[in-house]
Amino acid sequence: MSATTTPEAAPAAPVTSARTTPPGPRRVPPPGRILLVASLAVATVYFLLPVYWLVIAATKSTDKIYGSNGFWFDSPRLLENIGKVLSYDGHVYLYWVANTLLYAGVGALLATLLAAAAGFALAKYRFRGREAVFKSVLAGVLLPHTALALPLYLLFNKVGLTNTYWAVLIPSVVSPFGVYLCRIFAESSVDDTLLEAARVDGAREGRIFFGLALRIMSPALVTVFLFQFVGIWNNYFLPLVMLSDDRMYPITLGLTTWQTSQDRIPELVQYTVGGAFLSVIPLAVAMLVLQRYWRTGLTEGSVKG
Amino acid sequence: MTATADSPGETRPPAPSGPPGSASRSARRSSRPDGAAWYFLGPFLALFLFAFVLPIGYAIYQSLLTVERHGPLGLGEPSIGFAGLENYALALQQADFVDSFGRVLLFGVVQVPVMLLLALTLALMLDQLSDRWAGLLRASYFLPYGIPGVIATILWGFLYVPGISPITEALGSAAPDFLSYDNVLWSIANIVVWEFAGYNMLIIVAQLKSIPQELYEAAKIDGAGPWQTALRVKIPLVRPALVLTCVFSIIGTMQLFAEPLVLKLLTPAVTSTYTPNLNAYNDAFANANIHLAAAKAVILAIVACALSFGFLSLVTRKQRRER
């Protein structure tokens, strides 16, 4: 198995983003070129079509969502719609935005810090039980997270933590995959001689970690943060089983409750669409801007195979 | 540093011997305060135990219990009693629970290869473009990954329901019923492909970028065209990335939950026992049988782990034999 991961793969990872595409064969013969461009165009339409529909639909009233061509504008009124989404039910959507930022933002930040410390410890110290800890972390990577939601509910229900912010936040700050990435990155990029030099200079271990290791590991940390952010943002099962007060919901859970009540309150069709639009657009922009960080970090992940 | 690139399954040299080549430094190593490691590990480990290990242990414990009814007609005060493996037997006897496993298995057997083939094709095609175009297209293929499954399903739901969907409108009478009993599984598969193809593509792209350029040059000198380079050089070299994406996709398939839950609102073809996760959720909340639900959650975790470990060892064994 180690044969598949050449020595170049791991240490080269941080620099890959800087490297340009291999010069390889640039020009394909014309018929192939046409096929290539056509296939890529079809793929682009496929991936962007639902988002395009969302942008159009966000400008429409509920009537127009049903009664007009979904792929073109019909009496657009985007700002009015957004205003209604935000003010509906005592500004509940704003609570959901704040909660999402708390769960995904603060959760991912804490998860990254914990993963960095644990990964650094596993990479740079030798102690009894190191391998046992690492193996159980790996088992955590392979365990399906939704298979964990129900057991977490049973336990948190027992200790009275359900329907609190902690119920979603505590499981969110644990990222075994982050520990795995941080360990690999720390092993290949944090130099032992540098640590020894710092120790000779009298630096304590905590100072070495916060002042030195964290800075060296920052490319990996950005990746861990993004992974965890999207992971928490995507995890629907956990808040669904844990929370019953709709003022504590994240956006995803809130929108599905609106979706469920559409039969009784038809305006909610428009609010669901508008709410989805408001939550998707900032993330789409963030994706485009942060794309290169994903690439850098994913190389670390791929050496795992 | 080769040790860092080892696979998760590989056993590492025992801790005291240290990494290869560090023996000469053993004298200086004594200055390293290894005990400090536990301060760094402590916070993570405590939360890992509390939010990973303990819940699983507690779920296993709960799965071994059952509510016993006493008195005439079982109307007396119920009490909790030890049930052994009764809940597991009950779960496996339920036809709809077993069916739900069959359904996600069928789903995975079709959806995972389709998605990975799409991801691989896109990655190889983008490799032929100039950097600027490749970057732009890569970002647009990756975009759906940032949209949570529930919101993606709400979106696609609008594109599936006849009467709202501009797609069925455009296709007219040729439009399939996306939400019928026969089609809805593949409509869900489409949503999952849409969400994750770009993400998997990005992992493969990352691996492609780490291929040493000399290999391309050598292939060119040997007279290989773009097709041959892709088939003979690139695909074999991105194999580790394909294995990784495959394992994560298998785990993801077993977890299928949010997509069918949201589509359930739109069509009777999706039942409350459609996937194993939905089945367990239904037992815990609609039927209020947490012991059975716990047993199902444990079965699900075991099957998912067995499948991904099985796949990993299959790939490793094959690779060893090839060597």
PDB file of C-alpha atoms in Angstrom, chain A residues 1-8 10-11 16 19-29 33 35-36 39-41 43-44 46-51 53-54 65-66 68-71 114-115 117-118 120-122 124-131 133-138 140-148 150-156 158-159 161 170-171 173-177 179-180 183-184 187-188 192-193 196 199 205-206 209 227 230 233-234 236-237 240-241 251-252 255-256 259-260 262 269 272-273 276 279-280 283-284 287-288 291 294-295 298-299 301-305, chain B residues 1-13 15 18-19 25 28-29 31-34 36-38 40-41 43-45 47-48 50-52 54-56 58-59 62 118 122 125-131 135 137-151 154-156 158-159 163-164 166-167 169 190-191 193-199 202-203 205-213 216-217 220 225-227 229 240-241 243-244 247-248 251 255 257-258 261-262 265-266 277 280-281 284-285 290 293-294 297 300-301 304-305 308-309 312 316 319-320 323:
ATOM      1  CA  MET A   1       0.000   0.000   0.000  1.00  0.00           C
ATOM      2  CA  SER A   2       2.816   2.384   0.775  1.00  0.00           C
ATOM      3  CA  ALA A   3       4.015   1.907  -2.785  1.00  0.00           C
ATOM      4  CA  THR A   4       1.111   3.946  -4.053  1.00  0.00           C
ATOM      5  CA  THR A   5       2.147   6.940  -2.032  1.00  0.00           C
ATOM      6  CA  THR A   6       5.429   8.082  -3.359  1.00  0.00           C
ATOM      7  CA  PRO A   7       7.609  10.169  -1.081  1.00  0.00           C
ATOM      8  CA  GLU A   8       6.833  13.161  -3.302  1.00  0.00           C
ATOM      9  CA  ALA A  10       3.041  14.084   1.020  1.00  0.00           C
ATOM     10  CA  PRO A  11       5.705  16.743   1.450  1.00  0.00           C
ATOM     11  CA  THR A  16       0.992  22.059  -5.333  1.00  0.00           C
ATOM     12  CA  ARG A  19       2.669  24.867  -9.330  1.00  0.00           C
ATOM     13  CA  THR A  20       1.099  25.395 -12.717  1.00  0.00           C
ATOM     14  CA  THR A  21      -0.554  22.668 -14.768  1.00  0.00           C
ATOM     15  CA  PRO A  22       1.960  20.215 -16.160  1.00  0.00           C
ATOM     16  CA  PRO A  23       2.907  21.300 -19.672  1.00  0.00           C
ATOM     17  CA  GLY A  24       1.649  17.927 -21.017  1.00  0.00           C
ATOM     18  CA  PRO A  25      -0.210  17.750 -24.302  1.00  0.00           C
ATOM     19  CA  ARG A  26      -2.129  21.040 -24.415  1.00  0.00           C
ATOM     20  CA  ARG A  27      -3.720  20.822 -27.849  1.00  0.00           C
ATOM     21  CA  VAL A  28      -6.055  17.978 -28.666  1.00  0.00           C
ATOM     22  CA  PRO A  29      -6.881  17.288 -32.323  1.00  0.00           C
ATOM     23  CA  ARG A  33     -11.395  19.538 -28.900  1.00  0.00           C
ATOM     24  CA  LEU A  35     -16.154  17.099 -28.002  1.00  0.00           C
ATOM     25  CA  LEU A  36     -14.187  18.319 -24.987  1.00  0.00           C
ATOM     26  CA  SER A  39     -18.967  17.972 -22.740  1.00  0.00           C
ATOM     27  CA  LEU A  40     -17.626  20.605 -20.363  1.00  0.00           C
ATOM     28  CA  ALA A  41     -20.409  22.991 -21.387  1.00  0.00           C
ATOM     29  CA  ALA A  43     -21.508  19.626 -17.328  1.00  0.00           C
ATOM     30  CA  THR A  44     -21.517  23.337 -16.493  1.00  0.00           C
ATOM     31  CA  TYR A  46     -25.966  20.542 -15.169  1.00  0.00           C
ATOM     32  CA  PHE A  47     -24.136  21.851 -12.109  1.00  0.00           C
ATOM     33  CA  LEU A  48     -25.369  25.432 -12.349  1.00  0.00           C
ATOM     34  CA  LEU A  49     -28.969  24.895 -13.490  1.00  0.00           C
ATOM     35  CA  PRO A  50     -30.588  24.439 -10.033  1.00  0.00           C
ATOM     36  CA  VAL A  51     -28.685  27.455  -8.718  1.00  0.00           C
ATOM     37  CA  TRP A  53     -33.385  28.387 -11.109  1.00  0.00           C
ATOM     38  CA  LEU A  54     -33.023  29.462  -7.473  1.00  0.00           C
ATOM     39  CA  ILE A  65     -43.217  30.365  -9.018  1.00  0.00           C
ATOM     40  CA  TYR A  66     -46.103  28.108  -9.990  1.00  0.00           C
ATOM     41  CA  SER A  68     -44.491  31.217 -15.027  1.00  0.00           C
ATOM     42  CA  ASN A  69     -41.497  29.800 -16.857  1.00  0.00           C
ATOM     43  CA  GLY A  70     -39.004  28.782 -14.164  1.00  0.00           C
ATOM     44  CA  PHE A  71     -36.013  29.702 -16.263  1.00  0.00           C
ATOM     45  CA  LEU A 114      -8.493  20.914  19.020  1.00  0.00           C
ATOM     46  CA  ALA A 115      -7.489  18.948  15.920  1.00  0.00           C
ATOM     47  CA  ALA A 117      -3.245  20.338  19.112  1.00  0.00           C
ATOM     48  CA  ALA A 118      -4.054  16.638  18.906  1.00  0.00           C
ATOM     49  CA  PHE A 120       0.667  18.033  16.656  1.00  0.00           C
ATOM     50  CA  ALA A 121       0.909  15.820  19.744  1.00  0.00           C
ATOM     51  CA  LEU A 122       0.516  12.643  17.695  1.00  0.00           C
ATOM     52  CA  LYS A 124       5.801  15.283  17.325  1.00  0.00           C
ATOM     53  CA  TYR A 125       5.917  13.340  20.589  1.00  0.00           C
ATOM     54  CA  ARG A 126       6.530   9.678  21.342  1.00  0.00           C
ATOM     55  CA  PHE A 127       4.487   8.295  24.197  1.00  0.00           C
ATOM     56  CA  ARG A 128       2.732   5.150  25.298  1.00  0.00           C
ATOM     57  CA  GLY A 129      -0.673   4.707  23.737  1.00  0.00           C
ATOM     58  CA  ARG A 130       0.083   6.964  20.782  1.00  0.00           C
ATOM     59  CA  GLU A 131      -0.799   4.321  18.227  1.00  0.00           C
ATOM     60  CA  VAL A 133      -5.131   6.887  20.128  1.00  0.00           C
ATOM     61  CA  PHE A 134      -4.393   7.292  16.436  1.00  0.00           C
ATOM     62  CA  LYS A 135      -6.156   4.043  15.525  1.00  0.00           C
ATOM     63  CA  SER A 136      -9.306   5.046  17.369  1.00  0.00           C
ATOM     64  CA  VAL A 137      -9.210   8.443  15.655  1.00  0.00           C
ATOM     65  CA  LEU A 138      -9.070   6.624  12.297  1.00  0.00           C
ATOM     66  CA  GLY A 140     -13.812   7.742  14.023  1.00  0.00           C
ATOM     67  CA  VAL A 141     -13.055   8.915  10.464  1.00  0.00           C
ATOM     68  CA  LEU A 142     -14.668   5.821   8.981  1.00  0.00           C
ATOM     69  CA  LEU A 143     -17.714   5.873  11.218  1.00  0.00           C
ATOM     70  CA  PRO A 144     -20.773   7.315   9.467  1.00  0.00           C
ATOM     71  CA  HIS A 145     -21.706  10.522  11.246  1.00  0.00           C
ATOM     72  CA  THR A 146     -25.431  10.094  10.913  1.00  0.00           C
ATOM     73  CA  ALA A 147     -25.107   6.660  12.485  1.00  0.00           C
ATOM     74  CA  LEU A 148     -23.801   8.622  15.444  1.00  0.00           C
ATOM     75  CA  LEU A 150     -29.167   8.729  17.208  1.00  0.00           C
ATOM     76  CA  PRO A 151     -26.748   7.357  19.847  1.00  0.00           C
ATOM     77  CA  LEU A 152     -25.783  10.954  20.665  1.00  0.00           C
ATOM     78  CA  TYR A 153     -29.445  11.787  21.117  1.00  0.00           C
ATOM     79  CA  LEU A 154     -29.955   8.849  23.489  1.00  0.00           C
ATOM     80  CA  LEU A 155     -26.959   9.873  25.583  1.00  0.00           C
ATOM     81  CA  PHE A 156     -27.678  13.623  25.598  1.00  0.00           C
ATOM     82  CA  LYS A 158     -30.117  10.935  29.428  1.00  0.00           C
ATOM     83  CA  VAL A 159     -27.868  13.722  30.710  1.00  0.00           C
ATOM     84  CA  LEU A 161     -28.457  18.200  27.155  1.00  0.00           C
ATOM     85  CA  ILE A 170     -20.286  19.642  21.419  1.00  0.00           C
ATOM     86  CA  PRO A 171     -20.401  16.922  18.733  1.00  0.00           C
ATOM     87  CA  VAL A 173     -16.098  20.414  17.700  1.00  0.00           C
ATOM     88  CA  VAL A 174     -14.809  16.850  17.383  1.00  0.00           C
ATOM     89  CA  SER A 175     -13.159  16.230  14.021  1.00  0.00           C
ATOM     90  CA  PRO A 176     -11.247  12.941  13.729  1.00  0.00           C
ATOM     91  CA  PHE A 177     -10.552  13.666  10.070  1.00  0.00           C
ATOM     92  CA  VAL A 179      -6.749  15.276  13.584  1.00  0.00           C
ATOM     93  CA  TYR A 180      -5.698  12.890  10.839  1.00  0.00           C
ATOM     94  CA  ARG A 183      -0.950  14.805  12.095  1.00  0.00           C
ATOM     95  CA  ILE A 184       0.134  14.155   8.526  1.00  0.00           C
ATOM     96  CA  GLU A 187       4.851  15.274  10.466  1.00  0.00           C
ATOM     97  CA  SER A 188       5.895  16.512   7.062  1.00  0.00           C
ATOM     98  CA  ASP A 192      12.098  18.519  14.670  1.00  0.00           C
ATOM     99  CA  THR A 193      15.311  20.516  14.722  1.00  0.00           C
ATOM    100  CA  GLU A 196      14.620  21.414  19.542  1.00  0.00           C
ATOM    101  CA  ARG A 199      13.454  24.192  23.497  1.00  0.00           C
ATOM    102  CA  GLU A 205       5.791  23.420  24.958  1.00  0.00           C
ATOM    103  CA  GLY A 206       2.642  25.557  24.953  1.00  0.00           C
ATOM    104  CA  PHE A 209       2.687  25.090  19.824  1.00  0.00           C
ATOM    105  CA  PHE A 227     -14.075  20.755   5.910  1.00  0.00           C
ATOM    106  CA  VAL A 230     -19.220  22.410   5.505  1.00  0.00           C
ATOM    107  CA  TRP A 233     -23.523  23.015   7.818  1.00  0.00           C
ATOM    108  CA  ASN A 234     -24.430  19.800   5.987  1.00  0.00           C
ATOM    109  CA  TYR A 236     -29.067  17.808   9.191  1.00  0.00           C
ATOM    110  CA  PHE A 237     -29.729  14.721  11.302  1.00  0.00           C
ATOM    111  CA  LEU A 240     -33.126  17.488  13.785  1.00  0.00           C
ATOM    112  CA  VAL A 241     -33.008  14.993  16.644  1.00  0.00           C
ATOM    113  CA  ILE A 251     -31.020  27.443   8.580  1.00  0.00           C
ATOM    114  CA  THR A 252     -31.328  23.933   7.112  1.00  0.00           C
ATOM    115  CA  LEU A 255     -36.191  25.817   5.912  1.00  0.00           C
ATOM    116  CA  THR A 256     -37.524  22.263   6.057  1.00  0.00           C
ATOM    117  CA  GLN A 259     -41.299  23.427   3.481  1.00  0.00           C
ATOM    118  CA  THR A 260     -43.446  21.136   5.647  1.00  0.00           C
ATOM    119  CA  GLN A 262     -46.438  24.915   2.684  1.00  0.00           C
ATOM    120  CA  VAL A 269     -43.186  28.413  -0.837  1.00  0.00           C
ATOM    121  CA  THR A 272     -38.461  28.687   1.465  1.00  0.00           C
ATOM    122  CA  VAL A 273     -37.057  29.698  -1.912  1.00  0.00           C
ATOM    123  CA  ALA A 276     -32.511  29.053   0.420  1.00  0.00           C
ATOM    124  CA  SER A 279     -28.096  31.029   2.522  1.00  0.00           C
ATOM    125  CA  VAL A 280     -26.686  29.654  -0.713  1.00  0.00           C
ATOM    126  CA  LEU A 283     -21.574  30.192   0.502  1.00  0.00           C
ATOM    127  CA  ALA A 284     -21.267  30.055  -3.257  1.00  0.00           C
ATOM    128  CA  MET A 287     -16.529  28.520  -2.337  1.00  0.00           C
ATOM    129  CA  LEU A 288     -15.204  30.409  -5.343  1.00  0.00           C
ATOM    130  CA  GLN A 291     -11.286  27.128  -3.745  1.00  0.00           C
ATOM    131  CA  TRP A 294      -9.482  23.119  -0.713  1.00  0.00           C
ATOM    132  CA  ARG A 295      -7.093  21.954  -3.361  1.00  0.00           C
ATOM    133  CA  LEU A 298      -7.135  17.743  -0.228  1.00  0.00           C
ATOM    134  CA  THR A 299      -3.781  16.542  -1.451  1.00  0.00           C
ATOM    135  CA  GLY A 301      -6.265  13.698   2.290  1.00  0.00           C
ATOM    136  CA  SER A 302      -5.613  11.815  -0.888  1.00  0.00           C
ATOM    137  CA  VAL A 303      -2.300  10.342   0.204  1.00  0.00           C
ATOM    138  CA  LYS A 304      -4.338   8.347   2.658  1.00  0.00           C
ATOM    139  CA  GLY A 305      -5.415   5.841   0.021  1.00  0.00           C
TER     140      GLY A 305
ATOM    141  CA  MET B   1       9.301  11.114   5.820  1.00  0.00           C
ATOM    142  CA  THR B   2       7.894   8.160   3.941  1.00  0.00           C
ATOM    143  CA  ALA B   3       6.261   6.991   7.145  1.00  0.00           C
ATOM    144  CA  THR B   4       3.811   9.881   7.002  1.00  0.00           C
ATOM    145  CA  ALA B   5       2.418   8.728   3.695  1.00  0.00           C
ATOM    146  CA  ASP B   6       1.518   5.320   5.034  1.00  0.00           C
ATOM    147  CA  SER B   7      -2.024   4.070   4.777  1.00  0.00           C
ATOM    148  CA  PRO B   8      -4.291   4.028   7.811  1.00  0.00           C
ATOM    149  CA  GLY B   9      -4.310   0.242   7.854  1.00  0.00           C
ATOM    150  CA  GLU B  10      -0.549  -0.059   7.884  1.00  0.00           C
ATOM    151  CA  THR B  11       1.051  -0.864  11.201  1.00  0.00           C
ATOM    152  CA  ARG B  12       3.705   1.608  12.090  1.00  0.00           C
ATOM    153  CA  PRO B  13       6.967   0.795  13.808  1.00  0.00           C
ATOM    154  CA  ALA B  15       6.589   4.025  19.161  1.00  0.00           C
ATOM    155  CA  GLY B  18      10.990   6.416  16.610  1.00  0.00           C
ATOM    156  CA  PRO B  19      10.911   7.269  12.921  1.00  0.00           C
ATOM    157  CA  ARG B  25      19.469  11.746  17.380  1.00  0.00           C
ATOM    158  CA  ARG B  28      19.103  14.660  22.020  1.00  0.00           C
ATOM    159  CA  ARG B  29      15.627  13.186  22.021  1.00  0.00           C
ATOM    160  CA  SER B  31      15.264  16.624  25.966  1.00  0.00           C
ATOM    161  CA  ARG B  32      11.818  16.295  24.418  1.00  0.00           C
ATOM    162  CA  PRO B  33       9.178  16.483  27.155  1.00  0.00           C
ATOM    163  CA  ASP B  34       6.918  13.758  25.786  1.00  0.00           C
ATOM    164  CA  ALA B  36       3.370  17.404  27.304  1.00  0.00           C
ATOM    165  CA  ALA B  37       1.649  15.463  24.523  1.00  0.00           C
ATOM    166  CA  TRP B  38      -1.211  14.643  26.837  1.00  0.00           C
ATOM    167  CA  PHE B  40      -2.337  18.816  23.709  1.00  0.00           C
ATOM    168  CA  LEU B  41      -4.304  15.612  23.264  1.00  0.00           C
ATOM    169  CA  PRO B  43      -9.158  18.409  25.215  1.00  0.00           C
ATOM    170  CA  PHE B  44      -9.725  16.576  21.935  1.00  0.00           C
ATOM    171  CA  LEU B  45      -9.596  13.172  23.563  1.00  0.00           C
ATOM    172  CA  LEU B  47     -14.598  15.378  23.763  1.00  0.00           C
ATOM    173  CA  PHE B  48     -13.916  12.444  21.441  1.00  0.00           C
ATOM    174  CA  PHE B  50     -17.818  12.022  25.246  1.00  0.00           C
ATOM    175  CA  ALA B  51     -19.240  12.590  21.745  1.00  0.00           C
ATOM    176  CA  PHE B  52     -18.000   9.493  19.891  1.00  0.00           C
ATOM    177  CA  LEU B  54     -19.557   7.040  24.932  1.00  0.00           C
ATOM    178  CA  PRO B  55     -22.671   7.452  22.729  1.00  0.00           C
ATOM    179  CA  ILE B  56     -21.814   4.276  20.843  1.00  0.00           C
ATOM    180  CA  TYR B  58     -24.584   3.779  25.415  1.00  0.00           C
ATOM    181  CA  ALA B  59     -26.429   2.897  22.199  1.00  0.00           C
ATOM    182  CA  GLN B  62     -29.723   0.542  25.123  1.00  0.00           C
ATOM    183  CA  LEU B 118     -18.180  11.611 -13.900  1.00  0.00           C
ATOM    184  CA  LEU B 122     -14.280  15.960 -15.536  1.00  0.00           C
ATOM    185  CA  MET B 125     -10.961  16.953 -19.214  1.00  0.00           C
ATOM    186  CA  LEU B 126     -10.083  19.991 -17.086  1.00  0.00           C
ATOM    187  CA  ASP B 127      -6.461  18.856 -17.241  1.00  0.00           C
ATOM    188  CA  GLN B 128      -6.557  19.643 -20.975  1.00  0.00           C
ATOM    189  CA  LEU B 129      -7.591  23.263 -20.502  1.00  0.00           C
ATOM    190  CA  SER B 130      -5.659  26.418 -19.797  1.00  0.00           C
ATOM    191  CA  ASP B 131      -5.381  27.321 -16.119  1.00  0.00           C
ATOM    192  CA  GLY B 135     -10.128  27.202 -12.538  1.00  0.00           C
ATOM    193  CA  LEU B 137     -15.091  25.469 -14.465  1.00  0.00           C
ATOM    194  CA  ARG B 138     -13.634  23.628 -11.468  1.00  0.00           C
ATOM    195  CA  ALA B 139     -15.221  26.204  -9.179  1.00  0.00           C
ATOM    196  CA  SER B 140     -18.623  25.880 -10.833  1.00  0.00           C
ATOM    197  CA  TYR B 141     -18.564  22.069 -10.623  1.00  0.00           C
ATOM    198  CA  PHE B 142     -17.514  22.296  -6.997  1.00  0.00           C
ATOM    199  CA  LEU B 143     -20.173  24.832  -6.060  1.00  0.00           C
ATOM    200  CA  PRO B 144     -22.959  22.323  -5.190  1.00  0.00           C
ATOM    201  CA  TYR B 145     -20.745  20.847  -2.448  1.00  0.00           C
ATOM    202  CA  GLY B 146     -21.316  24.002  -0.410  1.00  0.00           C
ATOM    203  CA  ILE B 147     -25.084  23.594  -0.603  1.00  0.00           C
ATOM    204  CA  PRO B 148     -26.377  21.355   2.200  1.00  0.00           C
ATOM    205  CA  GLY B 149     -28.205  18.185   1.207  1.00  0.00           C
ATOM    206  CA  VAL B 150     -31.564  19.419   2.462  1.00  0.00           C
ATOM    207  CA  ILE B 151     -31.385  22.672   0.530  1.00  0.00           C
ATOM    208  CA  ILE B 154     -35.549  21.393  -1.820  1.00  0.00           C
ATOM    209  CA  LEU B 155     -34.114  22.891  -5.026  1.00  0.00           C
ATOM    210  CA  TRP B 156     -34.250  19.697  -7.038  1.00  0.00           C
ATOM    211  CA  PHE B 158     -38.935  22.142  -7.369  1.00  0.00           C
ATOM    212  CA  LEU B 159     -37.344  20.846 -10.567  1.00  0.00           C
ATOM    213  CA  GLY B 163     -46.530  21.896 -12.540  1.00  0.00           C
ATOM    214  CA  ILE B 164     -43.593  23.872 -11.122  1.00  0.00           C
ATOM    215  CA  PRO B 166     -39.466  24.044 -15.909  1.00  0.00           C
ATOM    216  CA  ILE B 167     -37.781  20.782 -16.931  1.00  0.00           C
ATOM    217  CA  GLU B 169     -42.547  21.782 -18.886  1.00  0.00           C
ATOM    218  CA  ASN B 190     -29.149  12.483  -9.224  1.00  0.00           C
ATOM    219  CA  ILE B 191     -29.219  14.881  -6.265  1.00  0.00           C
ATOM    220  CA  VAL B 193     -24.284  12.987  -7.796  1.00  0.00           C
ATOM    221  CA  TRP B 194     -24.951  16.700  -8.257  1.00  0.00           C
ATOM    222  CA  GLU B 195     -23.808  17.482  -4.728  1.00  0.00           C
ATOM    223  CA  PHE B 196     -20.640  15.403  -4.580  1.00  0.00           C
ATOM    224  CA  ALA B 197     -19.276  14.866  -8.121  1.00  0.00           C
ATOM    225  CA  GLY B 198     -17.428  18.181  -8.022  1.00  0.00           C
ATOM    226  CA  TYR B 199     -15.963  17.466  -4.597  1.00  0.00           C
ATOM    227  CA  LEU B 202     -11.337  18.114  -6.783  1.00  0.00           C
ATOM    228  CA  ILE B 203      -9.670  15.251  -4.880  1.00  0.00           C
ATOM    229  CA  VAL B 205      -7.474  16.940  -9.592  1.00  0.00           C
ATOM    230  CA  ALA B 206      -5.256  17.345  -6.523  1.00  0.00           C
ATOM    231  CA  GLN B 207      -3.731  13.930  -7.160  1.00  0.00           C
ATOM    232  CA  LEU B 208      -3.239  14.729 -10.863  1.00  0.00           C
ATOM    233  CA  LYS B 209      -1.312  17.861  -9.910  1.00  0.00           C
ATOM    234  CA  SER B 210       1.053  15.858  -7.732  1.00  0.00           C
ATOM    235  CA  ILE B 211       2.118  13.630 -10.646  1.00  0.00           C
ATOM    236  CA  PRO B 212       5.753  14.425 -11.508  1.00  0.00           C
ATOM    237  CA  GLN B 213       6.004  16.243 -14.847  1.00  0.00           C
ATOM    238  CA  TYR B 216       4.226  13.293 -18.970  1.00  0.00           C
ATOM    239  CA  GLU B 217       7.398  14.106 -20.819  1.00  0.00           C
ATOM    240  CA  LYS B 220       5.217  12.211 -24.900  1.00  0.00           C
ATOM    241  CA  GLY B 225      -1.322  11.002 -27.491  1.00  0.00           C
ATOM    242  CA  PRO B 226      -3.673  12.694 -25.015  1.00  0.00           C
ATOM    243  CA  TRP B 227      -5.990   9.682 -24.886  1.00  0.00           C
ATOM    244  CA  THR B 229      -1.627   9.536 -21.622  1.00  0.00           C
ATOM    245  CA  PRO B 240      -5.180   6.334  -4.487  1.00  0.00           C
ATOM    246  CA  ALA B 241      -7.545   9.279  -4.883  1.00  0.00           C
ATOM    247  CA  VAL B 243      -9.879   4.581  -3.523  1.00  0.00           C
ATOM    248  CA  LEU B 244     -10.271   7.435  -1.044  1.00  0.00           C
ATOM    249  CA  VAL B 247     -14.549   4.758   0.628  1.00  0.00           C
ATOM    250  CA  PHE B 248     -16.094   8.116   1.517  1.00  0.00           C
ATOM    251  CA  ILE B 251     -19.932   5.678   3.897  1.00  0.00           C
ATOM    252  CA  GLN B 255     -25.981   7.420   5.660  1.00  0.00           C
ATOM    253  CA  PHE B 257     -31.152  10.393   5.179  1.00  0.00           C
ATOM    254  CA  ALA B 258     -31.857  14.073   4.515  1.00  0.00           C
ATOM    255  CA  LEU B 261     -36.717  12.790   4.220  1.00  0.00           C
ATOM    256  CA  VAL B 262     -37.301  15.993   2.266  1.00  0.00           C
ATOM    257  CA  LEU B 265     -43.018  15.520   1.560  1.00  0.00           C
ATOM    258  CA  LEU B 266     -43.433  15.562  -2.207  1.00  0.00           C
ATOM    259  CA  ASN B 277     -31.286   5.709   8.817  1.00  0.00           C
ATOM    260  CA  ALA B 280     -34.142   3.974  12.772  1.00  0.00           C
ATOM    261  CA  TYR B 281     -35.198   7.619  13.072  1.00  0.00           C
ATOM    262  CA  ALA B 284     -37.006   6.418  17.804  1.00  0.00           C
ATOM    263  CA  PHE B 285     -39.424   9.300  17.257  1.00  0.00           C
ATOM    264  CA  ILE B 290     -35.543   3.742  21.357  1.00  0.00           C
ATOM    265  CA  ALA B 293     -33.823   2.256  17.123  1.00  0.00           C
ATOM    266  CA  ALA B 294     -30.523   1.837  18.993  1.00  0.00           C
ATOM    267  CA  ALA B 297     -28.251   2.368  14.525  1.00  0.00           C
ATOM    268  CA  LEU B 300     -26.036   0.433  10.409  1.00  0.00           C
ATOM    269  CA  ALA B 301     -22.690   1.490  11.876  1.00  0.00           C
ATOM    270  CA  ALA B 304     -20.999   0.780   7.008  1.00  0.00           C
ATOM    271  CA  CYS B 305     -17.666   0.113   8.740  1.00  0.00           C
ATOM    272  CA  SER B 308     -15.543   0.487   3.877  1.00  0.00           C
ATOM    273  CA  PHE B 309     -12.941  -1.667   5.671  1.00  0.00           C
ATOM    274  CA  LEU B 312     -10.013  -0.984   1.659  1.00  0.00           C
ATOM    275  CA  THR B 316      -4.789  -3.361  -0.598  1.00  0.00           C
ATOM    276  CA  GLN B 319      -2.230  -4.122  -4.834  1.00  0.00           C
ATOM    277  CA  ARG B 320       0.061  -6.397  -2.824  1.00  0.00           C
ATOM    278  CA  ARG B 323       3.631  -5.952  -6.595  1.00  0.00           C
TER     279      ARG B 323
END
